[in-house]
mmCIF file of C-alpha atoms in Angstrom:
data_model
loop_
_atom_site.group_PDB
_atom_site.id
_atom_site.type_symbol
_atom_site.label_atom_id
_atom_site.label_comp_id
_atom_site.label_asym_id
_atom_site.label_seq_id
_atom_site.Cartn_x
_atom_site.Cartn_y
_atom_site.Cartn_z
ATOM 1 C CA UNK M 1 -17.944 -2.514 4.004
ATOM 2 C CA UNK M 2 -14.365 -3.311 5.230
ATOM 3 C CA UNK M 3 -14.225 -4.812 8.806
ATOM 4 C CA UNK M 4 -11.808 -2.993 11.366
ATOM 5 C CA UNK M 5 -8.940 -5.132 12.787
ATOM 6 C CA UNK M 6 -7.110 -4.377 16.056
ATOM 7 C CA UNK M 7 -4.474 -3.764 17.128
ATOM 8 C CA UNK M 8 -2.845 -2.518 13.812
ATOM 9 C CA UNK M 9 0.664 -4.209 14.935
ATOM 10 C CA UNK M 10 1.954 -6.341 18.237
ATOM 11 C CA UNK M 11 4.880 -7.219 19.079
ATOM 12 C CA UNK M 12 5.618 -10.394 21.410
ATOM 13 C CA UNK M 13 8.392 -11.954 23.104
ATOM 14 C CA UNK M 14 8.007 -16.008 22.233
ATOM 15 C CA UNK M 15 5.653 -17.827 24.870
ATOM 16 C CA UNK M 16 3.603 -14.441 24.812
ATOM 17 C CA UNK M 17 0.114 -14.567 24.078
ATOM 18 C CA UNK M 18 -1.882 -12.207 21.861
ATOM 19 C CA UNK M 19 -5.475 -11.256 20.787
ATOM 20 C CA UNK M 20 -6.372 -9.722 17.480
ATOM 21 C CA UNK M 21 -9.705 -8.530 17.114
ATOM 22 C CA UNK M 22 -11.804 -8.003 13.958
ATOM 23 C CA UNK M 23 -14.993 -5.771 14.005
ATOM 24 C CA UNK M 24 -18.049 -5.052 11.736
ATOM 25 C CA UNK M 25 -20.719 -2.717 11.943
ATOM 26 C CA UNK M 26 -23.216 -4.990 9.863
ATOM 27 C CA UNK M 27 -24.293 -8.489 10.639
ATOM 28 C CA UNK M 28 -22.084 -10.918 9.831
ATOM 29 C CA UNK M 29 -22.667 -14.152 8.438
ATOM 30 C CA UNK M 30 -19.375 -15.772 8.547
ATOM 31 C CA UNK M 31 -15.489 -14.725 9.494
ATOM 32 C CA UNK M 32 -12.207 -16.008 8.043
ATOM 33 C CA UNK M 33 -8.803 -15.582 9.398
ATOM 34 C CA UNK M 34 -5.547 -15.943 7.171
ATOM 35 C CA UNK M 35 -1.961 -15.114 7.789
ATOM 36 C CA UNK M 36 0.717 -13.907 5.375
ATOM 37 C CA UNK M 37 4.179 -13.812 5.653
ATOM 38 C CA UNK M 38 6.856 -11.645 4.223
ATOM 39 C CA UNK M 39 6.769 -12.270 0.223
ATOM 40 C CA UNK M 40 4.463 -15.368 0.663
ATOM 41 C CA UNK M 41 0.221 -15.765 0.031
ATOM 42 C CA UNK M 42 -2.003 -15.372 2.352
ATOM 43 C CA UNK M 43 -2.594 -18.949 4.384
ATOM 44 C CA UNK M 44 -6.177 -20.060 5.775
ATOM 45 C CA UNK M 45 -6.529 -20.465 9.424
ATOM 46 C CA UNK M 46 -10.521 -20.940 9.980
ATOM 47 C CA UNK M 47 -13.523 -19.980 9.267
ATOM 48 C CA UNK M 48 -16.240 -19.130 11.916
ATOM 49 C CA UNK M 49 -19.939 -19.133 11.121
ATOM 50 C CA UNK M 50 -22.691 -17.062 13.414
ATOM 51 C CA UNK M 51 -23.224 -19.010 15.986
ATOM 52 C CA UNK M 52 -20.587 -17.872 18.605
ATOM 53 C CA UNK M 53 -18.351 -20.778 17.938
ATOM 54 C CA UNK M 54 -15.331 -21.152 19.207
ATOM 55 C CA UNK M 55 -12.682 -23.048 16.829
ATOM 56 C CA UNK M 56 -9.176 -24.414 17.355
ATOM 57 C CA UNK M 57 -6.023 -24.400 15.390
ATOM 58 C CA UNK M 58 -2.921 -25.723 17.149
ATOM 59 C CA UNK M 59 -2.357 -23.276 19.660
ATOM 60 C CA UNK M 60 -4.668 -20.691 17.981
ATOM 61 C CA UNK M 61 -8.125 -20.487 18.330
ATOM 62 C CA UNK M 62 -10.972 -17.700 17.254
ATOM 63 C CA UNK M 63 -14.561 -16.955 18.711
ATOM 64 C CA UNK M 64 -17.380 -15.012 16.856
ATOM 65 C CA UNK M 65 -19.317 -13.097 19.125
ATOM 66 C CA UNK M 66 -22.789 -12.304 17.307
ATOM 67 C CA UNK M 67 -24.051 -9.834 19.756
ATOM 68 C CA UNK M 68 -21.134 -7.730 19.063
ATOM 69 C CA UNK M 69 -20.560 -8.592 15.607
ATOM 70 C CA UNK M 70 -16.710 -9.480 16.109
ATOM 71 C CA UNK M 71 -14.214 -11.813 16.266
ATOM 72 C CA UNK M 72 -11.456 -12.354 17.672
ATOM 73 C CA UNK M 73 -8.252 -14.486 17.128
ATOM 74 C CA UNK M 74 -6.518 -15.949 20.012
ATOM 75 C CA UNK M 75 -2.807 -16.881 19.895
ATOM 76 C CA UNK M 76 -1.082 -18.644 22.942
ATOM 77 C CA UNK M 77 2.364 -19.474 23.635
ATOM 78 C CA UNK M 78 3.591 -17.735 20.739
ATOM 79 C CA UNK M 79 6.407 -19.299 18.537
ATOM 80 C CA UNK M 80 8.635 -17.403 15.801
ATOM 81 C CA UNK M 81 6.740 -19.006 12.888
ATOM 82 C CA UNK M 82 3.538 -16.723 13.965
ATOM 83 C CA UNK M 83 5.193 -13.878 12.724
ATOM 84 C CA UNK M 84 3.115 -12.367 9.696
ATOM 85 C CA UNK M 85 0.360 -10.370 8.959
ATOM 86 C CA UNK M 86 -3.255 -11.552 10.210
ATOM 87 C CA UNK M 87 -6.019 -10.363 7.892
ATOM 88 C CA UNK M 88 -9.630 -11.382 9.154
ATOM 89 C CA UNK M 89 -11.936 -11.760 6.455
ATOM 90 C CA UNK M 90 -15.873 -10.716 6.710
ATOM 91 C CA UNK M 91 -19.087 -12.352 4.555
ATOM 92 C CA UNK M 92 -22.265 -10.289 5.198
ATOM 93 C CA UNK M 93 -24.724 -13.139 3.680
ATOM 94 C CA UNK M 94 -24.874 -16.333 2.307
ATOM 95 C CA UNK M 95 -23.573 -15.800 -1.555
ATOM 96 C CA UNK M 96 -21.758 -12.622 -0.481
ATOM 97 C CA UNK M 97 -18.014 -11.904 -0.631
ATOM 98 C CA UNK M 98 -15.127 -11.693 1.234
ATOM 99 C CA UNK M 99 -13.881 -8.604 2.505
ATOM 100 C CA UNK M 100 -10.503 -8.156 4.253
ATOM 101 C CA UNK M 101 -9.502 -6.262 7.032
ATOM 102 C CA UNK M 102 -6.544 -4.087 6.774
ATOM 103 C CA UNK M 103 -4.480 -6.435 8.994
ATOM 104 C CA UNK M 104 -2.574 -6.930 11.552
ATOM 105 C CA UNK M 105 1.357 -7.438 11.976
ATOM 106 C CA UNK M 106 2.607 -9.420 14.513
ATOM 107 C CA UNK M 107 6.089 -9.992 15.227
ATOM 108 C CA UNK M 108 7.543 -13.062 17.322
ATOM 109 C CA UNK M 109 10.942 -11.682 18.837
ATOM 110 C CA UNK M 110 12.759 -14.743 20.631
ATOM 111 C CA UNK D 1 -1.806 -32.162 -5.035
ATOM 112 C CA UNK D 2 -2.815 -29.043 -2.906
ATOM 113 C CA UNK D 3 -1.261 -26.190 -5.003
ATOM 114 C CA UNK D 4 -2.778 -23.390 -7.151
ATOM 115 C CA UNK D 5 0.177 -22.416 -9.201
ATOM 116 C CA UNK D 6 0.733 -19.076 -10.846
ATOM 117 C CA UNK D 7 2.880 -17.750 -13.726
ATOM 118 C CA UNK D 8 4.873 -15.957 -14.358
ATOM 119 C CA UNK D 9 6.089 -15.229 -10.948
ATOM 120 C CA UNK D 10 7.226 -11.954 -11.735
ATOM 121 C CA UNK D 11 6.300 -9.625 -14.892
ATOM 122 C CA UNK D 12 7.405 -6.069 -16.150
ATOM 123 C CA UNK D 13 5.531 -4.570 -18.768
ATOM 124 C CA UNK D 14 5.166 -1.634 -20.759
ATOM 125 C CA UNK D 15 2.087 0.847 -20.819
ATOM 126 C CA UNK D 16 1.317 -0.343 -24.574
ATOM 127 C CA UNK D 17 1.936 -4.224 -23.905
ATOM 128 C CA UNK D 18 -0.989 -7.102 -23.780
ATOM 129 C CA UNK D 19 0.318 -9.919 -21.665
ATOM 130 C CA UNK D 20 -1.442 -12.818 -19.786
ATOM 131 C CA UNK D 21 -1.536 -14.111 -15.990
ATOM 132 C CA UNK D 22 -2.436 -17.588 -15.558
ATOM 133 C CA UNK D 23 -3.519 -19.984 -12.668
ATOM 134 C CA UNK D 24 -3.801 -23.115 -12.362
ATOM 135 C CA UNK D 25 -5.216 -25.517 -9.625
ATOM 136 C CA UNK D 26 -5.851 -29.753 -9.757
ATOM 137 C CA UNK D 27 -8.156 -29.898 -6.138
ATOM 138 C CA UNK D 28 -11.086 -30.070 -8.099
ATOM 139 C CA UNK D 29 -12.637 -26.814 -6.658
ATOM 140 C CA UNK D 30 -15.236 -24.967 -8.491
ATOM 141 C CA UNK D 31 -14.599 -21.444 -7.383
ATOM 142 C CA UNK D 32 -11.530 -19.281 -8.619
ATOM 143 C CA UNK D 33 -10.703 -15.890 -7.591
ATOM 144 C CA UNK D 34 -8.392 -12.877 -8.678
ATOM 145 C CA UNK D 35 -7.211 -10.517 -5.906
ATOM 146 C CA UNK D 36 -5.029 -7.603 -6.403
ATOM 147 C CA UNK D 37 -2.441 -6.665 -3.319
ATOM 148 C CA UNK D 38 -0.603 -3.408 -2.661
ATOM 149 C CA UNK D 39 2.249 -3.527 -0.118
ATOM 150 C CA UNK D 40 1.576 -3.405 3.326
ATOM 151 C CA UNK D 41 -2.305 -3.658 1.992
ATOM 152 C CA UNK D 42 -5.284 -6.971 2.479
ATOM 153 C CA UNK D 43 -5.854 -8.366 -0.592
ATOM 154 C CA UNK D 44 -8.659 -6.718 -2.829
ATOM 155 C CA UNK D 45 -11.352 -8.804 -4.589
ATOM 156 C CA UNK D 46 -11.345 -8.308 -8.456
ATOM 157 C CA UNK D 47 -13.129 -11.744 -9.773
ATOM 158 C CA UNK D 48 -15.007 -14.274 -8.613
ATOM 159 C CA UNK D 49 -15.764 -17.136 -11.289
ATOM 160 C CA UNK D 50 -18.055 -19.954 -10.095
ATOM 161 C CA UNK D 51 -18.544 -23.134 -11.517
ATOM 162 C CA UNK D 52 -16.693 -21.715 -14.680
ATOM 163 C CA UNK D 53 -18.982 -18.300 -14.892
ATOM 164 C CA UNK D 54 -18.554 -14.970 -13.953
ATOM 165 C CA UNK D 55 -20.327 -14.233 -10.827
ATOM 166 C CA UNK D 56 -18.758 -11.030 -9.438
ATOM 167 C CA UNK D 57 -16.544 -8.361 -10.768
ATOM 168 C CA UNK D 58 -15.465 -5.676 -8.759
ATOM 169 C CA UNK D 59 -16.174 -2.395 -11.034
ATOM 170 C CA UNK D 60 -12.757 -3.438 -12.500
ATOM 171 C CA UNK D 61 -11.428 -1.328 -15.258
ATOM 172 C CA UNK D 62 -11.961 -2.995 -18.786
ATOM 173 C CA UNK D 63 -7.505 -2.923 -19.119
ATOM 174 C CA UNK D 64 -8.297 -6.302 -16.622
ATOM 175 C CA UNK D 65 -10.092 -9.226 -18.697
ATOM 176 C CA UNK D 66 -10.189 -12.406 -16.624
ATOM 177 C CA UNK D 67 -10.946 -15.851 -18.329
ATOM 178 C CA UNK D 68 -11.680 -19.489 -17.215
ATOM 179 C CA UNK D 69 -11.464 -21.731 -20.166
ATOM 180 C CA UNK D 70 -12.174 -24.712 -17.870
ATOM 181 C CA UNK D 71 -12.756 -25.685 -14.285
ATOM 182 C CA UNK D 72 -8.717 -25.793 -13.691
ATOM 183 C CA UNK D 73 -7.623 -22.688 -15.149
ATOM 184 C CA UNK D 74 -7.799 -18.994 -14.816
ATOM 185 C CA UNK D 75 -6.388 -16.709 -16.518
ATOM 186 C CA UNK D 76 -6.342 -12.253 -16.337
ATOM 187 C CA UNK D 77 -5.374 -10.854 -19.842
ATOM 188 C CA UNK D 78 -3.694 -7.760 -19.277
ATOM 189 C CA UNK D 79 -3.736 -4.444 -21.849
ATOM 190 C CA UNK D 80 -2.696 -0.937 -21.815
ATOM 191 C CA UNK D 81 -2.071 -0.970 -18.370
ATOM 192 C CA UNK D 82 -1.008 2.088 -15.875
ATOM 193 C CA UNK D 83 1.434 2.361 -13.402
ATOM 194 C CA UNK D 84 -0.241 2.181 -10.422
ATOM 195 C CA UNK D 85 -1.534 -1.108 -11.398
ATOM 196 C CA UNK D 86 1.486 -2.416 -10.165
ATOM 197 C CA UNK D 87 0.822 -4.881 -7.529
ATOM 198 C CA UNK D 88 1.123 -8.491 -6.879
ATOM 199 C CA UNK D 89 -1.669 -10.407 -8.220
ATOM 200 C CA UNK D 90 -3.289 -13.362 -5.875
ATOM 201 C CA UNK D 91 -5.171 -16.190 -7.617
ATOM 202 C CA UNK D 92 -7.310 -18.485 -5.576
ATOM 203 C CA UNK D 93 -9.494 -21.348 -5.278
ATOM 204 C CA UNK D 94 -11.944 -22.880 -2.817
ATOM 205 C CA UNK D 95 -14.399 -25.936 -3.319
ATOM 206 C CA UNK D 96 -17.244 -23.543 -3.407
ATOM 207 C CA UNK D 97 -17.936 -20.084 -3.016
ATOM 208 C CA UNK D 98 -16.824 -18.616 0.454
ATOM 209 C CA UNK D 99 -15.558 -21.743 1.519
ATOM 210 C CA UNK D 100 -11.807 -21.746 2.704
ATOM 211 C CA UNK D 101 -9.424 -20.190 0.156
ATOM 212 C CA UNK D 102 -6.298 -21.777 -1.217
ATOM 213 C CA UNK D 103 -4.097 -18.978 -2.622
ATOM 214 C CA UNK D 104 -1.101 -18.961 -5.184
ATOM 215 C CA UNK D 105 2.072 -17.237 -4.605
ATOM 216 C CA UNK D 106 1.364 -14.773 -6.919
ATOM 217 C CA UNK D 107 2.789 -12.729 -9.816
ATOM 218 C CA UNK D 108 3.959 -9.757 -9.313
ATOM 219 C CA UNK D 109 3.485 -6.933 -11.475
ATOM 220 C CA UNK D 110 5.475 -4.170 -12.356
ATOM 221 C CA UNK D 111 3.894 -1.393 -14.893
ATOM 222 C CA UNK D 112 6.816 0.983 -16.607
#
């Protein structure tokens, strides 16, 4: 079952912050986050396992709320290089498969 | 070497042709994947190989035939494709199933 991402698109000015949400109607085992720039392959950002942990990657961090079955990706002080489509991927059980959400298109303007 | 290499980068084929896509990694990863991606859509899982054995086949039509000759190589054999099969085909690998995925740059396939 495909996770639902919101918003579908967001436009930022350099230095602004953004939050992208990924929600599931089923209990999650783990959540992956990837970024794909136009014409390029998806690039891994981070994995979160159930347990409500928060991980960081430079100025990009993420959390996993097990009660809400939701993960959020936080981008702070955005840079032009953050532009791209962000996909969350959800896994429902150990040994299951990774299913990507529909993506959030992020544009950072000067 | 932290790359997944896919060849060719672009492929145009007719509906009666037979062609193959190739994927190679030398990171010692034991899981390899084929994904299909249409424009402005997320990657869709097609096949997963785990320790050189096919572990997941997402009900993909038989005109797509995967092959994993060894732990470093993954092929996707194409035969009698339809125009709607035109898409970006991405290969990925991971140290084990469901770990961080490393994607190749993909093969842009056009079926005429």
